[in-house]
Each structure stands twice: as C-alpha cells, then as structure tokens.
XYZ file of C-alpha atoms in Angstrom:
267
model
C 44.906 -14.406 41.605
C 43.862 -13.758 37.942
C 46.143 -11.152 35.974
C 45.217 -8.949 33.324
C 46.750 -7.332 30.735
C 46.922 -3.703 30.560
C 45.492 -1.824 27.284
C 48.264 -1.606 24.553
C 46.012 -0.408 22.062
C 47.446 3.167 20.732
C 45.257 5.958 21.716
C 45.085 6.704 18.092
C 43.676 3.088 17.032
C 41.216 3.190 19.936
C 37.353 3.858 18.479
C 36.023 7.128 19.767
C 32.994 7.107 21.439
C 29.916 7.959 19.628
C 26.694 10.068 20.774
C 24.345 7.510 22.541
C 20.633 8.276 20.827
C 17.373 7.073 22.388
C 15.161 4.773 19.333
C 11.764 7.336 19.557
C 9.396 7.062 17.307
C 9.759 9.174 14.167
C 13.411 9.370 14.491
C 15.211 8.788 11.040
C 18.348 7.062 10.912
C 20.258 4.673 8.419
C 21.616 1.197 8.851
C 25.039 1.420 6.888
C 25.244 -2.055 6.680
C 22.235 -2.221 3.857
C 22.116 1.406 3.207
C 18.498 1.038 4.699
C 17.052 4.645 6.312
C 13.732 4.714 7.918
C 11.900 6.646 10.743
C 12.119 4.498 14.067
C 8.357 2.503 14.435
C 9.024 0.507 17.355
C 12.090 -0.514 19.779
C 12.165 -3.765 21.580
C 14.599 -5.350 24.054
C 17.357 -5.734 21.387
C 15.976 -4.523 18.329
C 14.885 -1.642 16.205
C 12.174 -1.524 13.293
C 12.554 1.170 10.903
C 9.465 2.062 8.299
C 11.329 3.646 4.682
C 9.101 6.140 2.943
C 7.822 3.474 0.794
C 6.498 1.949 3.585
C 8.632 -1.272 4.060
C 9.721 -2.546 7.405
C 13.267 -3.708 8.642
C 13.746 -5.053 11.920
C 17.850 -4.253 13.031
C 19.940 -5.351 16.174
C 20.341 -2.620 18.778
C 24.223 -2.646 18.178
C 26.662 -0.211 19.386
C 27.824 2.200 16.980
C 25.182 0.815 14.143
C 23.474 3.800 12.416
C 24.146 7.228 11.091
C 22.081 10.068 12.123
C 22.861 12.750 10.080
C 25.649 10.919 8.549
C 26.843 11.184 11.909
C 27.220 7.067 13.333
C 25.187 6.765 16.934
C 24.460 4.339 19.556
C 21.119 4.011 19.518
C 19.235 3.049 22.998
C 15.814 1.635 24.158
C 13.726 4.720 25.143
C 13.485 5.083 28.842
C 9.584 5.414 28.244
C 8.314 4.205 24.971
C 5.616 6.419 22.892
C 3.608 4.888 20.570
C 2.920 7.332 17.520
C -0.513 6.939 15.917
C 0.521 4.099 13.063
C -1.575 4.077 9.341
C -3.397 1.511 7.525
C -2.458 1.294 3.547
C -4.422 3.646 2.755
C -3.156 6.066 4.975
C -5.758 6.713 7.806
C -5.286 6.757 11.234
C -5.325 2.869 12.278
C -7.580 2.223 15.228
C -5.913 -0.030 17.828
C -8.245 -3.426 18.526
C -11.149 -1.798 16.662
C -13.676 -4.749 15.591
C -15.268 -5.028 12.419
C -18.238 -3.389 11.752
C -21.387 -5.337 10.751
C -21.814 -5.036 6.768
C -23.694 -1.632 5.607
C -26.681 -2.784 3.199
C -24.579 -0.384 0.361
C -21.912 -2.237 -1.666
C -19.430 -1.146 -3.622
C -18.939 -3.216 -6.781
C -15.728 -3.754 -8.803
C -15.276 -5.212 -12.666
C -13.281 -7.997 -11.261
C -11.176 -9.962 -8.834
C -7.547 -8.242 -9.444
C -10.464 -4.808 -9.063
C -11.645 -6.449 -5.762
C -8.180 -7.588 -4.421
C -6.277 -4.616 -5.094
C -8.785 -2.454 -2.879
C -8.765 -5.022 -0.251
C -5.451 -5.035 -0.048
C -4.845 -1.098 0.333
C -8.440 -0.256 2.092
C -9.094 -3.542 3.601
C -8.830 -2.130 7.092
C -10.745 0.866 6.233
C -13.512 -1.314 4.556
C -13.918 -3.562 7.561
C -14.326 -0.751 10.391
C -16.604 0.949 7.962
C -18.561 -2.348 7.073
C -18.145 -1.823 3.538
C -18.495 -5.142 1.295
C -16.570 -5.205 -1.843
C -18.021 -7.472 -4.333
C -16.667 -7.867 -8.384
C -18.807 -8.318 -11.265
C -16.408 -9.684 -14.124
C -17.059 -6.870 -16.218
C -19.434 -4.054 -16.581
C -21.581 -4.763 -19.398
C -25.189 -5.557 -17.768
C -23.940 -2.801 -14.908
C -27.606 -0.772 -15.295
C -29.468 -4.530 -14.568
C -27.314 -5.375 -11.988
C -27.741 -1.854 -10.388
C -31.674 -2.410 -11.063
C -31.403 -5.564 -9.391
C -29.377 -4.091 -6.373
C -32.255 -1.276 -5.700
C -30.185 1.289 -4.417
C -31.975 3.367 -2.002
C -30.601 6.197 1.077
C -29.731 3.366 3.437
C -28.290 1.035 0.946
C -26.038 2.706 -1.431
C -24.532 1.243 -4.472
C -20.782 2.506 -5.770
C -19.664 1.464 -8.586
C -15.704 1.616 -9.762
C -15.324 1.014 -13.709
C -11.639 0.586 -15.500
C -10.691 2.810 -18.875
C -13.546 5.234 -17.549
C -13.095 7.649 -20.543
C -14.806 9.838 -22.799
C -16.302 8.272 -25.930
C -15.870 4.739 -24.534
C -18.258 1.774 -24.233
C -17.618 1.798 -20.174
C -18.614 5.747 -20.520
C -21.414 5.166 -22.232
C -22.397 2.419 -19.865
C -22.041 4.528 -16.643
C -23.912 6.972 -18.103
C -27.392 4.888 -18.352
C -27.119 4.749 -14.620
C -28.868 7.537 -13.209
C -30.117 6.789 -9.581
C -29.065 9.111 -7.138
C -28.078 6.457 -4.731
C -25.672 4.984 -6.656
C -22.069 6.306 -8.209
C -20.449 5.309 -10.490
C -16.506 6.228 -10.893
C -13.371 5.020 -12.708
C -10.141 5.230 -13.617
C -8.413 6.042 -17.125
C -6.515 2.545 -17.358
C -7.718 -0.263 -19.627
C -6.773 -2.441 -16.417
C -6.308 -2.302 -12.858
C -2.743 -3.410 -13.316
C -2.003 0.095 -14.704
C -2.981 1.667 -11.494
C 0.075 0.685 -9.726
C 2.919 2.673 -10.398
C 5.493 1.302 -12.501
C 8.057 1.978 -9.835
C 6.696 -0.082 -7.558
C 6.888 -3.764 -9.989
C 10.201 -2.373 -11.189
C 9.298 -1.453 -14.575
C 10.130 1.983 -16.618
C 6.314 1.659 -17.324
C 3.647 -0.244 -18.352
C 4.190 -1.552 -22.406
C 1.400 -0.732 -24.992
C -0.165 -3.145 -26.304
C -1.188 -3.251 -30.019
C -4.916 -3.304 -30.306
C -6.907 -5.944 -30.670
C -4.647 -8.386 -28.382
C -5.557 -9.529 -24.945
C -4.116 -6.827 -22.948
C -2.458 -8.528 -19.716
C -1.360 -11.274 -21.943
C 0.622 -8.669 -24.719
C 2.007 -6.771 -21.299
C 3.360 -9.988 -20.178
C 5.104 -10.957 -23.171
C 6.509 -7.724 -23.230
C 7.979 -7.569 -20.014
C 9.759 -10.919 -20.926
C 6.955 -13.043 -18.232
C 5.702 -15.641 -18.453
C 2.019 -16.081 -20.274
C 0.563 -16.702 -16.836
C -1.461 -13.902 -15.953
C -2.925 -14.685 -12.877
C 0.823 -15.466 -11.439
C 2.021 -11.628 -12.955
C -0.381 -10.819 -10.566
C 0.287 -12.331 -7.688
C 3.819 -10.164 -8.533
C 2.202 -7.031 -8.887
C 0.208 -7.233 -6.145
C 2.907 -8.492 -3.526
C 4.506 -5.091 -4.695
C 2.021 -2.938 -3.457
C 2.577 -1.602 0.274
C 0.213 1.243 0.380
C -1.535 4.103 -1.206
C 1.867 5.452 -2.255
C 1.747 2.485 -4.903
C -0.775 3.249 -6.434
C -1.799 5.941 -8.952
C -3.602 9.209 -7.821
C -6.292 8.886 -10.706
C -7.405 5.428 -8.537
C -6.978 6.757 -4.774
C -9.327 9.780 -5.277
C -11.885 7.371 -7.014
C -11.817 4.579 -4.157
C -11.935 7.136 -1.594
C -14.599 9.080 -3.125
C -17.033 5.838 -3.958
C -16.391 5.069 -0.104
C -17.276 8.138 1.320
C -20.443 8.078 -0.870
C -21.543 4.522 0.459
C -20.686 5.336 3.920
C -22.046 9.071 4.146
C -25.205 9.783 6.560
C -28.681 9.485 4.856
C-alpha cells in the first residue's frame, strides 16, 4: 500500500488562494511576468491573447495565479461560453467576418508613390478590398492635371487624389489647384514625406530630424538618426512599426478617410 506524507508546510508559508476570473473578452489584466496589460481578445484551451492599447498581441499560458486584475493577482479560466466581441481592422472599422473582396470600383485613388501606396494598404487594406477601392502610385505629382485628364473622372468612376507637403504657397498646392473636376479630389497632408505621418513614438524616435534644405530628405533623416543610407530598408523599419490608425498622424487619417468616402459615395 502506497504511503503519503502528510502536509508540513506552515500554514503561514502556504499560498493563499486567489479569485478564479473567467478570460471574457474586453477584460483587462496584466501579465507580471513582462509587465504586459491588455484587454482579453480570445481564450483557447490553454492560452490567453491579450490586445495592449497600441494594438499589439501577446499570446500567455492559462497559469494559475498569472495576472493581476486590479493589481489584485487572479486565476484566470476559459469562459464557460465564449463571446466573440466585434474585432477592428487597422483602421479601426468594424471587421466583417469571411467578407470577400469586392470587385474593383472604376474610381481610383492615386498616391505620389510606393511608401504613399504601402502605407495605406497596410492600415486600410481591409477596408479598400471590401470597398473595391484600387490604390495605385504615381511617383510624384507633377503631370497630376494630365494624368487626371487621362483618367476621365466621371460620377461612376471617381478619381482621389492624396498629395504629400499639401501646403499653402507650395508647388504641390499650386498643382492641386489646376485640378478642377468635380469628380475628382484632391487632398494631402502637411509632411514633405509620408514617413512623417507616422508618429515618432511608434519608430522610437523623439521626432522626426530636419533636414537642411536642399538635401535629399529621407537620405539627411537617415543619417541623422545614425541609419544606415539605405532608404528603402528605413522603411521596411518604419513600416513594420505601424499597427494601426493609432500610428499614424491625425492630419493623414482624416485625409485617407475622406478621399475614400469620396470614391466610394453613391452617384
């Protein structure tokens, strides 16, 4: 017959229980562990995703006594009955579960250039595709009222346009301004590039260096910062950075959304 020891342990040294806490959705907890605090997203056999309010995911073991509520530590449990809150794309909207791609609009919007084009994929890709919106870049702006000639905006194919350093007195102002059809819009955004459009927080910068005029702008930002002359790689950094529309600037959201509500509005 197997013996077994009886339980020496001190009352005193013994752990005291802790509140047992079903994982539902929207619940915000901390993983002391990593300091991590999120709302609850989803709870699977074993594990936990949390969602910070910058948007990142962590995925954590369901492990007894393994988060604060509060400051308070909990168990926390599988839900009996899991409820799926509505989730978000990146740029905030509702996401629509197994919705299929639309089939393209005849309206565009066009973009100065490929960092433009995958920056707005990135954030309202999602949007863009239910929508049927096609983004297309242009590599600058400079023959914009040709190319909008050439595009023939009309009430079932509208043209939106999205211009960087959009400001008064400048060459791009000047050069929205020839384009007067009423079917197409052009907007933009204050910053000489798209790069300055995502917040400084976000790449882990104080904020983005000035660069004496008359030098190639990404390349004197890069040098500044201490990176390496490789633009297109600084890139690929900023953009990994970028989670959602809480990365970017407001002066770039409203512009984006606006140019897509204008393509995609009824006739």
């Amino acid at each position: 017959m197997r013996q077994y020891s009886p339980d020496l342990t001190p009352p005193w040294k013994k752990p005291k229980p802790v509140p047992e806490v079903p994982a539902e959705p929207g619940l915000v907890v901390e993983e002391p562990g990593t300091g991590f605090c999120g709302a609850v997203i989803r709870c699977e056999a074993g594990t936990v995703t949390l969602e910070d309010r910058f948007g990142k995911h962590r995925v954590f073991p369901l492990e007894p006594r393994g988060f604060l509520l509060e400051g308070q530590v909990v168990t926390l449990t599988r839900p009996s009955s899991t409820i799926t809150r509505p989730t978000r794309t990146a740029s905030g909207s509702v996401a629509v579960p197994g919705a299929r791609a639309r089939v393209a609009r005849a309206g565009r919007i066009y973009v100065e250039g490929r960092h433009d084009a995958e920056l707005v994929e990135r954030v309202w890709g999602d949007d863009l595709r239910i929508e049927g919106v096609v983004v297309e870049y242009l590599e600058g702006v400079d023959d914009l009222p040709a190319i909008v000639a050439d595009f023939s905006p009309g009430p079932d194919a509208r043209l939106g346009v999205l211009v960087d350093h959009l400001v008064p007195g400048s060459k791009e102002s000047r050069i929205a301004a020839s384009v007067t059809s009423d079917h197409a819009l052009v907007l933009g955004h204050p910053y000489i590039d798209i790069w300055e459009a995502v917040k400084p927080s976000s790449v882990g910068i104080p904020s983005w260096p000035r660069v004496p005029h008359g030098q190639d702008w990404k390349t004197g930002v890069c040098r500044a910062l201490g990176w390496p002359d490789n633009t297109g790689a600084a890139w690929q950094h900023i953009l990994s950075r970028v989670h959602s529309y809480k990365d970017l600037q407001p002066e770039l959201l409203g512009r984006v959304e606006e140019l897509i509500d204008f393509v995609t509005a009824p006739h």
